[in-house]
């Protein structure tokens, strides 16, 4: 009797401390505003420091222009219309590259994910192509398709293709066998199984693929525009380099950052809207 | 439907999990599959459901040997297996074919029976284990299948809910007499629900006993006849009080 009581006394505190810890974590979770404020501290300090060292000529401004100069450059572009022209063509390229790359990836990925035969037939080849650094294709695409839009869009879609493809295949192949059994027990046909179970269940992985595909798309749009373009934000990078205007380079870098962030934010919103049912660790944050 | 399992064995990579099991469920009969953990109850149920075709032997439905699934068989799995992207009510509607409005009405009626009224629009991530299992029970019952295969349907539930749902199963049976095969660890559950209890034992699992219960339902737990049968079953599984005391003394 005494021994068993002693065990109880020993066990209880352990259980309660872990519970207490969990509660604390929940309470100290920063509110949305605190969160945003905290994440802004460092960038704001860095920009102030940057402005300071350029204002007081501590670094040479013909190499590193002040943040205000960069903002002015962007504002000038907005006024004379070149911002919309260059930004627009870059967005156009990434849009079509993203669409074609994802479509091809979804088509091939679902085929490979669903059928073992297709997997043994296509997957080794696709994996072999994946081993080629995608930028190595550039000369060939230019040779085949010229330096116009088609070669650029093709290059970008190659970049988008692989992450989306890998995630589609992975998503389909990792659908819980137990859920598929439920469908089978209800006598669903293969098509119904795909539509009612496999498709929704592989959605999380697919959206992750789209987001990383978009990230790579931005990388490849820069690459495509660096190599022979007469328009686009990537062209402005080269222009800045050739005309010794670092503010032009930095302004287009900033624009790349802004556009990349906005498009990713859009996909992220779609992701959290489509996947609101997902049981994730951070879902309690809201 | 009547179901006949004859000489069914199942091997997993050379390891025998179920060895030569035969039993029958007549139309409208409630059969309990009783046995200790790992003796192959779920394996047999999956074979009957048509989800696993790797077994030897035959399983006949209405006298015709069959392999593969069928809509007339409703299955309640050992785990809830809800679709995480569907709400509770949509999960219950999963196997229904009719129009959406009709299905929702049926589903809501059944959710009320399993005590989940007001949780229709919850997602599985917001449910407790027992609530999820009750949703799964509602999903299987809502299609009113001819035969129900239940794999430990109530083992995740508290004793009180368990009794309520056992009553519900009996009510359901009264309403249209489906054939049922219920896998369970719980001898009391088997004794209060079943017309026949099939006892499996050992690893690989073999048929040990096939006990017919003729007492009318609902049955009183205090029925001396049932108490005797329970003692017999416990004894045969090596779990009767006498053997337990022996084990305790030796330890
Ligand atoms: N897919 C599988 N692959 C390999 N072995 C399996 C598989 N499924 C079941 N087994 C084995 O078959 C045996 C019986 O398993 P089963 O799930 O039927 O047990 P059970 O009687 O339902 O047990 P419990 O009461 O714990 O649910 C176990 O030894 C298990 O290891
Ligand atoms: Mg089991």
XYZ file of C-alpha atoms and ligand atoms in Angstrom:
569
model
C 0.000 0.000 0.000
C 2.646 2.478 1.081
C 4.787 1.674 -1.901
C 2.009 2.116 -4.372
C 1.125 5.470 -2.837
C 4.715 6.548 -3.035
C 4.661 5.800 -6.752
C 1.606 7.947 -7.172
C 3.255 10.879 -5.470
C 6.274 10.460 -7.687
C 4.289 10.207 -10.881
C 1.920 13.091 -10.408
C 4.357 16.014 -10.434
C 5.969 14.797 -13.664
C 2.629 14.791 -15.397
C 1.710 18.213 -14.082
C 4.961 19.929 -14.968
C 4.672 18.902 -18.586
C 1.131 20.155 -18.640
C 2.141 23.447 -17.046
C 4.868 23.915 -19.662
C 2.416 23.475 -22.485
C 0.180 26.129 -21.030
C 3.042 28.605 -20.721
C 4.017 28.138 -24.339
C 0.453 28.948 -25.299
C 0.419 32.127 -23.220
C 3.757 33.582 -24.301
C 2.860 33.142 -27.957
C 3.246 36.683 -29.313
C 0.151 38.454 -30.591
C 0.019 39.330 -34.274
C 1.082 42.944 -33.716
C 3.887 42.064 -31.367
C 5.009 39.542 -33.946
C 5.065 41.994 -36.842
C 6.714 44.675 -34.704
C 9.426 42.295 -33.577
C 10.176 41.143 -37.093
C 10.508 44.752 -38.287
C 13.110 45.798 -35.711
C 16.151 44.396 -37.497
C 15.321 45.514 -41.076
C 14.511 49.048 -39.914
C 17.785 49.282 -37.961
C 19.740 47.996 -40.971
C 18.139 50.493 -43.331
C 18.804 53.358 -40.910
C 22.430 52.251 -40.596
C 22.719 52.018 -44.384
C 21.221 55.477 -44.871
C 23.598 56.794 -42.197
C 26.815 55.422 -43.673
C 25.936 56.726 -47.142
C 24.755 60.136 -45.879
C 28.034 60.725 -44.053
C 30.107 59.413 -46.972
C 31.550 56.551 -44.943
C 31.128 54.346 -48.032
C 31.390 55.562 -51.592
C 27.941 56.318 -52.959
C 28.859 55.444 -56.516
C 29.219 51.870 -55.262
C 26.480 51.769 -52.616
C 23.699 54.345 -53.077
C 21.502 55.326 -50.151
C 18.135 53.588 -49.641
C 16.388 56.880 -50.363
C 18.134 57.038 -53.749
C 16.889 53.544 -54.550
C 13.361 54.492 -53.597
C 13.664 57.613 -55.762
C 14.833 55.502 -58.693
C 11.812 53.246 -58.372
C 9.526 56.271 -58.065
C 11.052 57.761 -61.232
C 10.441 54.512 -63.098
C 6.869 54.501 -61.907
C 6.412 58.046 -63.214
C 8.020 57.521 -66.630
C 6.249 54.170 -67.082
C 9.321 51.932 -67.352
C 8.380 50.252 -64.087
C 5.162 48.896 -65.589
C 6.861 47.994 -68.831
C 9.768 46.051 -67.305
C 7.839 44.701 -64.338
C 4.963 43.717 -66.601
C 7.088 41.726 -69.027
C 8.820 39.937 -66.148
C 5.467 39.042 -64.606
C 4.205 37.891 -68.004
C 7.172 35.532 -68.400
C 6.930 34.085 -64.928
C 3.181 33.689 -65.239
C 3.322 31.608 -68.394
C 6.419 29.721 -67.291
C 4.694 28.873 -64.026
C 1.468 27.813 -65.764
C 3.139 25.595 -68.358
C 5.614 24.124 -65.907
C 2.917 23.283 -63.354
C 0.537 21.890 -65.936
C 3.175 19.577 -67.337
C 4.201 18.592 -63.820
C 0.624 17.828 -62.758
C -0.039 15.779 -65.885
C 3.132 13.718 -65.703
C 3.218 13.645 -61.908
C -0.292 12.255 -61.548
C 0.369 9.649 -64.209
C 3.564 8.529 -62.478
C 1.991 8.729 -59.030
C -1.056 6.667 -59.965
C 0.364 3.945 -62.120
C 3.301 1.733 -61.357
C 3.836 1.118 -65.047
C 4.067 4.815 -65.803
C 6.445 5.179 -62.888
C 8.869 2.564 -64.185
C 8.546 4.041 -67.650
C 8.865 7.780 -67.002
C 10.392 8.331 -63.612
C 13.994 7.214 -64.310
C 14.110 9.453 -67.358
C 12.682 12.430 -65.510
C 15.094 11.887 -62.630
C 17.960 11.794 -65.128
C 16.855 15.113 -66.599
C 16.585 16.500 -63.101
C 20.265 15.743 -62.574
C 21.115 18.246 -65.317
C 21.472 21.749 -63.850
C 18.560 23.436 -65.564
C 20.575 26.489 -66.592
C 22.664 24.235 -68.790
C 19.691 24.181 -71.150
C 19.915 27.887 -71.857
C 22.195 27.749 -74.927
C 20.110 24.989 -76.464
C 16.819 26.800 -75.879
C 18.238 29.966 -77.383
C 19.534 28.009 -80.341
C 16.218 26.298 -80.882
C 13.756 28.991 -79.923
C 15.693 32.206 -80.459
C 16.149 34.868 -77.812
C 12.477 35.860 -77.857
C 9.808 34.993 -75.316
C 9.463 31.250 -76.058
C 12.965 30.338 -74.935
C 12.571 32.331 -71.720
C 9.168 30.900 -70.885
C 10.463 27.405 -71.614
C 13.430 27.869 -69.321
C 11.218 29.118 -66.518
C 8.779 26.254 -66.939
C 11.660 23.778 -66.730
C 12.587 25.374 -63.419
C 9.006 25.240 -62.152
C 8.434 21.705 -63.390
C 10.682 19.683 -61.071
C 9.573 20.795 -57.611
C 5.919 20.576 -58.638
C 6.438 17.176 -60.251
C 8.249 15.731 -57.235
C 5.580 16.966 -54.851
C 2.689 15.727 -56.966
C 4.212 12.256 -57.188
C 5.148 12.254 -53.502
C 1.721 13.539 -52.500
C -0.143 10.899 -54.444
C 2.088 8.070 -53.335
C 1.836 8.992 -49.680
C -1.967 9.151 -49.531
C -3.002 7.148 -46.480
C -3.756 3.594 -47.610
C -6.336 3.404 -44.843
C -8.409 6.208 -46.325
C -8.293 4.594 -49.753
C -9.601 1.417 -48.129
C -12.577 3.329 -46.816
C -13.357 4.373 -50.372
C -12.938 0.827 -51.608
C -15.191 -0.482 -48.866
C -17.871 1.858 -50.211
C -17.335 0.424 -53.676
C -15.958 3.604 -55.264
C -14.597 3.264 -58.798
C -10.992 4.198 -59.560
C -12.086 7.540 -60.926
C -14.165 8.273 -57.830
C -11.264 7.225 -55.615
C -9.077 9.786 -57.365
C -11.618 12.555 -57.173
C -12.918 11.982 -53.665
C -9.837 10.751 -51.799
C -6.544 10.917 -53.665
C -6.988 14.435 -55.000
C -7.936 16.134 -51.730
C -5.456 14.061 -49.752
C -2.537 15.006 -51.972
C -3.524 18.678 -52.070
C -1.163 19.755 -49.233
C 1.863 18.317 -50.957
C 0.785 19.759 -54.318
C 0.517 23.264 -52.891
C 3.926 22.984 -51.252
C 5.223 22.004 -54.691
C 3.578 25.019 -56.307
C 5.167 27.353 -53.805
C 8.653 26.002 -54.244
C 8.038 25.906 -58.008
C 7.189 29.584 -57.947
C 10.360 30.305 -55.974
C 12.438 28.543 -58.594
C 10.450 30.327 -61.291
C 11.687 33.662 -59.945
C 15.223 32.376 -59.947
C 14.927 31.273 -63.546
C 13.280 34.455 -64.739
C 16.352 36.334 -63.546
C 18.591 33.851 -65.316
C 16.552 34.087 -68.507
C 16.606 37.856 -68.494
C 20.281 38.115 -67.670
C 21.054 36.219 -70.847
C 19.874 38.418 -73.600
C 16.734 40.411 -73.011
C 15.857 43.959 -73.977
C 13.134 44.301 -71.374
C 12.366 43.077 -67.897
C 13.694 43.554 -64.392
C 16.578 41.199 -65.153
C 17.499 43.398 -68.107
C 17.640 46.367 -65.727
C 20.211 44.468 -63.656
C 22.470 44.205 -66.697
C 21.726 47.789 -67.685
C 22.784 48.993 -64.236
C 25.968 47.003 -64.457
C 26.870 48.323 -67.917
C 26.060 51.944 -67.150
C 27.715 51.853 -63.723
C 24.481 52.712 -61.903
C 24.281 50.597 -58.745
C 20.970 52.245 -57.816
C 19.426 50.686 -60.935
C 20.695 47.247 -59.929
C 19.530 47.632 -56.350
C 16.169 49.036 -57.399
C 15.452 46.056 -59.598
C 16.637 43.687 -56.856
C 14.187 45.373 -54.504
C 11.436 45.007 -57.109
C 12.254 41.311 -57.514
C 12.018 40.902 -53.750
C 8.682 42.702 -53.581
C 7.113 40.839 -56.499
C 8.450 37.482 -55.293
C 7.030 38.108 -51.850
C 3.645 39.224 -53.169
C 3.207 36.221 -55.442
C 4.299 33.830 -52.718
C 1.924 35.532 -50.301
C -0.892 34.978 -52.787
C -0.127 31.288 -53.027
C 0.230 31.061 -49.270
C -3.242 32.576 -48.837
C -4.660 30.071 -51.306
C -2.831 27.320 -49.460
C -4.233 28.187 -46.068
C -7.711 28.660 -47.505
C -7.726 25.329 -49.321
C -6.077 23.469 -46.462
C -7.971 24.957 -43.531
C -8.896 21.385 -42.516
C -5.284 20.429 -41.986
C -4.259 19.579 -38.443
C -1.057 21.527 -38.108
C 0.956 22.647 -35.135
C 0.498 26.317 -35.906
C -3.224 26.066 -36.668
C -4.066 27.156 -33.124
C -2.346 30.485 -33.828
C -5.196 31.306 -36.158
C -26.771 -11.822 -46.348
C -25.392 -15.022 -44.980
C -21.646 -15.264 -44.772
C -19.611 -18.403 -44.706
C -15.930 -18.398 -43.897
C -14.372 -21.752 -44.657
C -10.803 -22.848 -44.048
C -9.436 -19.325 -44.292
C -5.724 -18.903 -43.627
C -3.602 -15.809 -44.102
C 0.156 -15.636 -44.294
C 2.185 -12.430 -44.203
C 5.607 -13.029 -45.763
C 5.674 -16.657 -44.665
C 4.428 -15.893 -41.135
C 1.015 -17.403 -40.560
C -1.326 -14.909 -38.904
C -4.568 -16.855 -39.215
C -4.714 -20.596 -39.546
C -7.629 -22.476 -41.046
C -10.575 -20.626 -39.540
C -14.171 -21.535 -40.435
C -17.454 -20.164 -39.157
C -20.808 -19.012 -40.444
C -23.089 -16.060 -39.968
C -26.688 -16.728 -40.939
C -28.759 -13.951 -42.397
C -29.703 -11.550 -39.629
C -27.387 -13.138 -37.133
C -25.047 -11.119 -34.911
C -21.721 -12.921 -34.645
C -18.983 -11.875 -32.261
C -15.332 -12.529 -33.064
C -13.573 -12.714 -29.748
C -9.897 -13.141 -29.064
C -6.791 -11.637 -27.561
C -4.781 -8.944 -29.316
C -2.888 -10.057 -32.396
C -4.779 -13.299 -32.979
C -5.997 -12.195 -36.393
C -9.484 -10.773 -35.859
C -8.924 -7.690 -37.993
C -7.257 -9.845 -40.620
C -10.322 -12.068 -40.923
C -12.648 -9.085 -41.031
C -10.619 -7.461 -43.796
C -10.816 -10.670 -45.775
C -14.604 -10.754 -45.383
C -14.832 -7.085 -46.340
C -12.929 -7.868 -49.521
C -10.156 -5.416 -48.705
C -7.546 -8.162 -48.526
C -7.505 -10.882 -51.129
C -4.289 -12.550 -50.083
C -5.968 -15.252 -48.019
C -6.355 -18.954 -48.709
C -9.707 -20.681 -48.385
C -13.096 -19.352 -49.412
C -15.507 -16.744 -48.163
C -19.025 -17.099 -49.536
C -21.816 -14.575 -49.441
C -25.302 -16.013 -49.837
C -23.651 -19.247 -50.891
C -21.553 -17.690 -53.654
C -17.776 -17.508 -53.172
C -16.573 -13.917 -53.508
C -13.472 -11.786 -53.551
C -13.506 -8.029 -53.610
C -15.605 -5.364 -51.952
C -19.308 -4.802 -52.224
C -21.684 -1.995 -51.410
C -23.879 -4.267 -49.330
C -21.102 -4.567 -46.772
C -20.665 -1.704 -44.317
C -17.373 -1.603 -42.460
C -16.449 0.133 -39.226
C -12.685 0.057 -38.923
C -10.694 -0.212 -35.760
C -9.642 3.432 -36.241
C -12.065 6.218 -37.235
C -10.470 6.798 -40.685
C -12.361 10.015 -41.311
C -11.525 12.189 -44.303
C -9.726 15.126 -42.674
C -10.928 17.541 -45.372
C -14.617 16.827 -44.776
C -16.793 18.066 -41.949
C -18.432 15.590 -39.607
C -21.713 15.642 -41.518
C -19.976 15.305 -44.901
C -17.954 12.415 -43.565
C -21.168 10.691 -42.529
C -22.577 11.321 -46.019
C -19.473 9.872 -47.634
C -21.022 6.593 -48.746
C -24.485 7.923 -49.579
C -25.581 8.212 -53.182
C -28.718 10.389 -53.036
C -29.095 14.147 -53.337
C -27.142 16.333 -50.963
C -30.167 17.644 -49.066
C -31.568 14.161 -48.459
C -28.198 12.844 -47.355
C -27.720 15.684 -44.921
C -31.059 14.970 -43.289
C -30.222 11.275 -42.913
C -26.759 12.070 -41.607
C -28.028 14.574 -39.072
C -30.564 12.101 -37.775
C -27.866 9.532 -37.186
C -25.463 12.063 -35.671
C -28.141 12.798 -33.132
C -28.348 9.111 -32.295
C -24.604 8.862 -31.687
C -24.705 12.035 -29.584
C -22.945 14.401 -31.963
C -25.749 16.876 -32.492
C -24.249 20.346 -32.880
C -20.902 19.058 -34.128
C -22.016 18.691 -37.754
C -19.657 21.336 -39.069
C -16.582 20.368 -37.089
C -13.551 19.037 -38.882
C -11.964 15.763 -37.719
C -9.000 17.673 -36.244
C -11.419 19.295 -33.807
C -12.853 16.003 -32.522
C -11.811 13.842 -29.605
C -10.956 10.217 -30.295
C -14.343 8.976 -29.123
C -16.217 11.608 -31.129
C -14.273 10.643 -34.241
C -15.119 6.989 -33.698
C -18.793 7.824 -33.228
C -18.695 9.759 -36.498
C -17.226 6.694 -38.179
C -19.995 4.548 -36.682
C -22.603 6.946 -38.040
C -20.918 6.859 -41.459
C -21.200 3.083 -41.607
C -24.767 2.893 -40.322
C -26.243 5.668 -42.431
C -26.176 3.563 -45.616
C -28.153 0.801 -43.872
C -25.982 -1.929 -45.336
C -27.230 -5.472 -45.508
C -24.256 -6.694 -43.554
C -22.178 -4.757 -41.072
C -18.602 -5.620 -40.217
C -17.498 -3.894 -37.040
C -13.880 -3.968 -35.885
C -13.824 -3.105 -32.201
C -16.219 -0.264 -32.840
C -16.610 0.787 -29.236
C -13.205 0.156 -27.734
C -12.223 3.840 -27.862
C -15.317 4.932 -25.967
C -16.078 5.433 -22.297
C -18.157 2.787 -20.563
C -21.321 4.867 -20.556
C -21.274 5.826 -24.233
C -20.346 2.271 -25.035
C -23.501 0.950 -23.373
C -25.605 3.542 -25.181
C -24.166 2.616 -28.542
C -24.550 -1.084 -27.872
C -28.225 -0.375 -27.271
C -28.255 1.577 -30.499
C -26.845 -1.401 -32.361
C -29.619 -3.579 -30.950
C -32.250 -0.998 -31.948
C -30.766 -0.895 -35.399
C -30.922 -4.632 -35.605
C -34.570 -4.535 -34.521
C -35.358 -2.079 -37.300
C -34.138 -4.146 -40.262
C -32.195 -7.210 -39.067
C -28.820 -6.719 -40.752
C -26.248 -9.466 -40.465
C -23.420 -8.302 -38.239
C -19.945 -9.503 -37.456
C -18.494 -7.687 -34.482
C -14.861 -8.004 -33.519
C -14.296 -7.329 -29.864
C -12.032 -7.893 -26.876
C -14.880 -7.278 -24.558
C -16.605 -10.453 -23.418
C -19.528 -8.579 -21.875
C -20.110 -6.790 -25.141
C -20.070 -10.049 -27.054
C -22.433 -11.668 -24.575
C -24.936 -8.833 -24.610
C -25.066 -8.375 -28.384
C -24.297 -11.633 -30.118
C -26.253 -14.690 -31.181
C -23.015 -16.531 -31.646
C -19.532 -15.988 -30.328
C -16.559 -17.262 -32.275
C -13.459 -17.486 -30.138
C -10.017 -17.300 -31.693
C -6.905 -18.125 -29.804
C -3.166 -18.139 -30.206
C -0.683 -16.806 -32.659
C -1.282 -17.817 -35.418
C -4.948 -17.429 -34.582
C -7.035 -20.573 -34.741
C -10.682 -21.172 -34.134
C -11.051 -22.275 -30.566
C -14.759 -22.313 -29.839
C -18.043 -21.459 -31.445
C -20.651 -20.686 -28.789
C -24.309 -20.243 -29.631
C -26.326 -17.932 -27.362
C -30.052 -18.384 -27.457
C -31.042 -15.950 -24.715
C -33.501 -13.309 -25.947
C -32.268 -9.739 -26.195
C -32.021 -7.295 -24.481
C -30.157 -9.408 -21.993
C -29.590 -8.739 -18.362
C -25.966 -8.676 -17.314
C -26.955 -10.606 -14.218
C -28.299 -13.585 -16.139
C -26.720 -16.602 -14.381
C -26.629 -18.544 -17.632
C -24.563 -15.789 -19.265
C -22.316 -15.536 -16.233
C -21.598 -19.226 -16.606
C -20.777 -18.854 -20.287
C -18.542 -15.896 -19.483
C -16.652 -17.914 -16.928
C -16.261 -20.684 -19.484
C -14.924 -18.314 -22.114
C -12.531 -16.677 -19.659
C -11.356 -20.078 -18.592
C -10.799 -21.180 -22.150
C -8.750 -18.058 -22.857
C -6.742 -18.766 -19.727
C -8.129 -15.684 -18.034
C -10.617 -16.965 -15.483
C -10.343 -15.741 -11.949
C -8.922 -19.038 -10.765
C -6.073 -18.912 -13.239
C -5.527 -15.237 -12.482
C -5.218 -15.987 -8.816
C -2.751 -18.697 -9.629
C -0.678 -16.271 -11.661
C -0.842 -13.715 -8.877
C 0.311 -16.255 -6.319
C 3.199 -17.391 -8.429
C 4.384 -13.830 -9.041
N -0.266 -6.070 -43.319
C 0.345 -6.913 -42.483
N 1.620 -7.302 -42.716
C 2.241 -8.164 -41.885
N 1.679 -8.702 -40.793
C 0.416 -8.359 -40.501
C -0.312 -7.442 -41.320
N -1.548 -7.285 -40.792
C -1.579 -8.070 -39.690
N -0.414 -8.712 -39.506
C -0.105 -9.680 -38.442
O -1.206 -10.533 -38.289
C -1.463 -10.796 -36.925
C -2.910 -10.527 -36.617
O -3.169 -9.135 -36.769
P -4.615 -8.536 -36.582
O -4.535 -7.085 -36.871
O -5.572 -9.328 -37.347
O -4.845 -8.766 -35.025
P -6.139 -8.461 -34.154
O -6.655 -9.754 -33.663
O -7.068 -7.583 -34.897
O -5.491 -7.689 -32.941
P -6.064 -6.429 -32.136
O -7.083 -6.956 -31.192
O -4.882 -5.922 -31.399
O -6.612 -5.465 -33.111
C -0.482 -9.972 -36.131
O 0.528 -10.828 -35.659
C 0.082 -8.988 -37.111
O 1.430 -8.764 -36.855
Mg -7.639 -5.603 -34.794
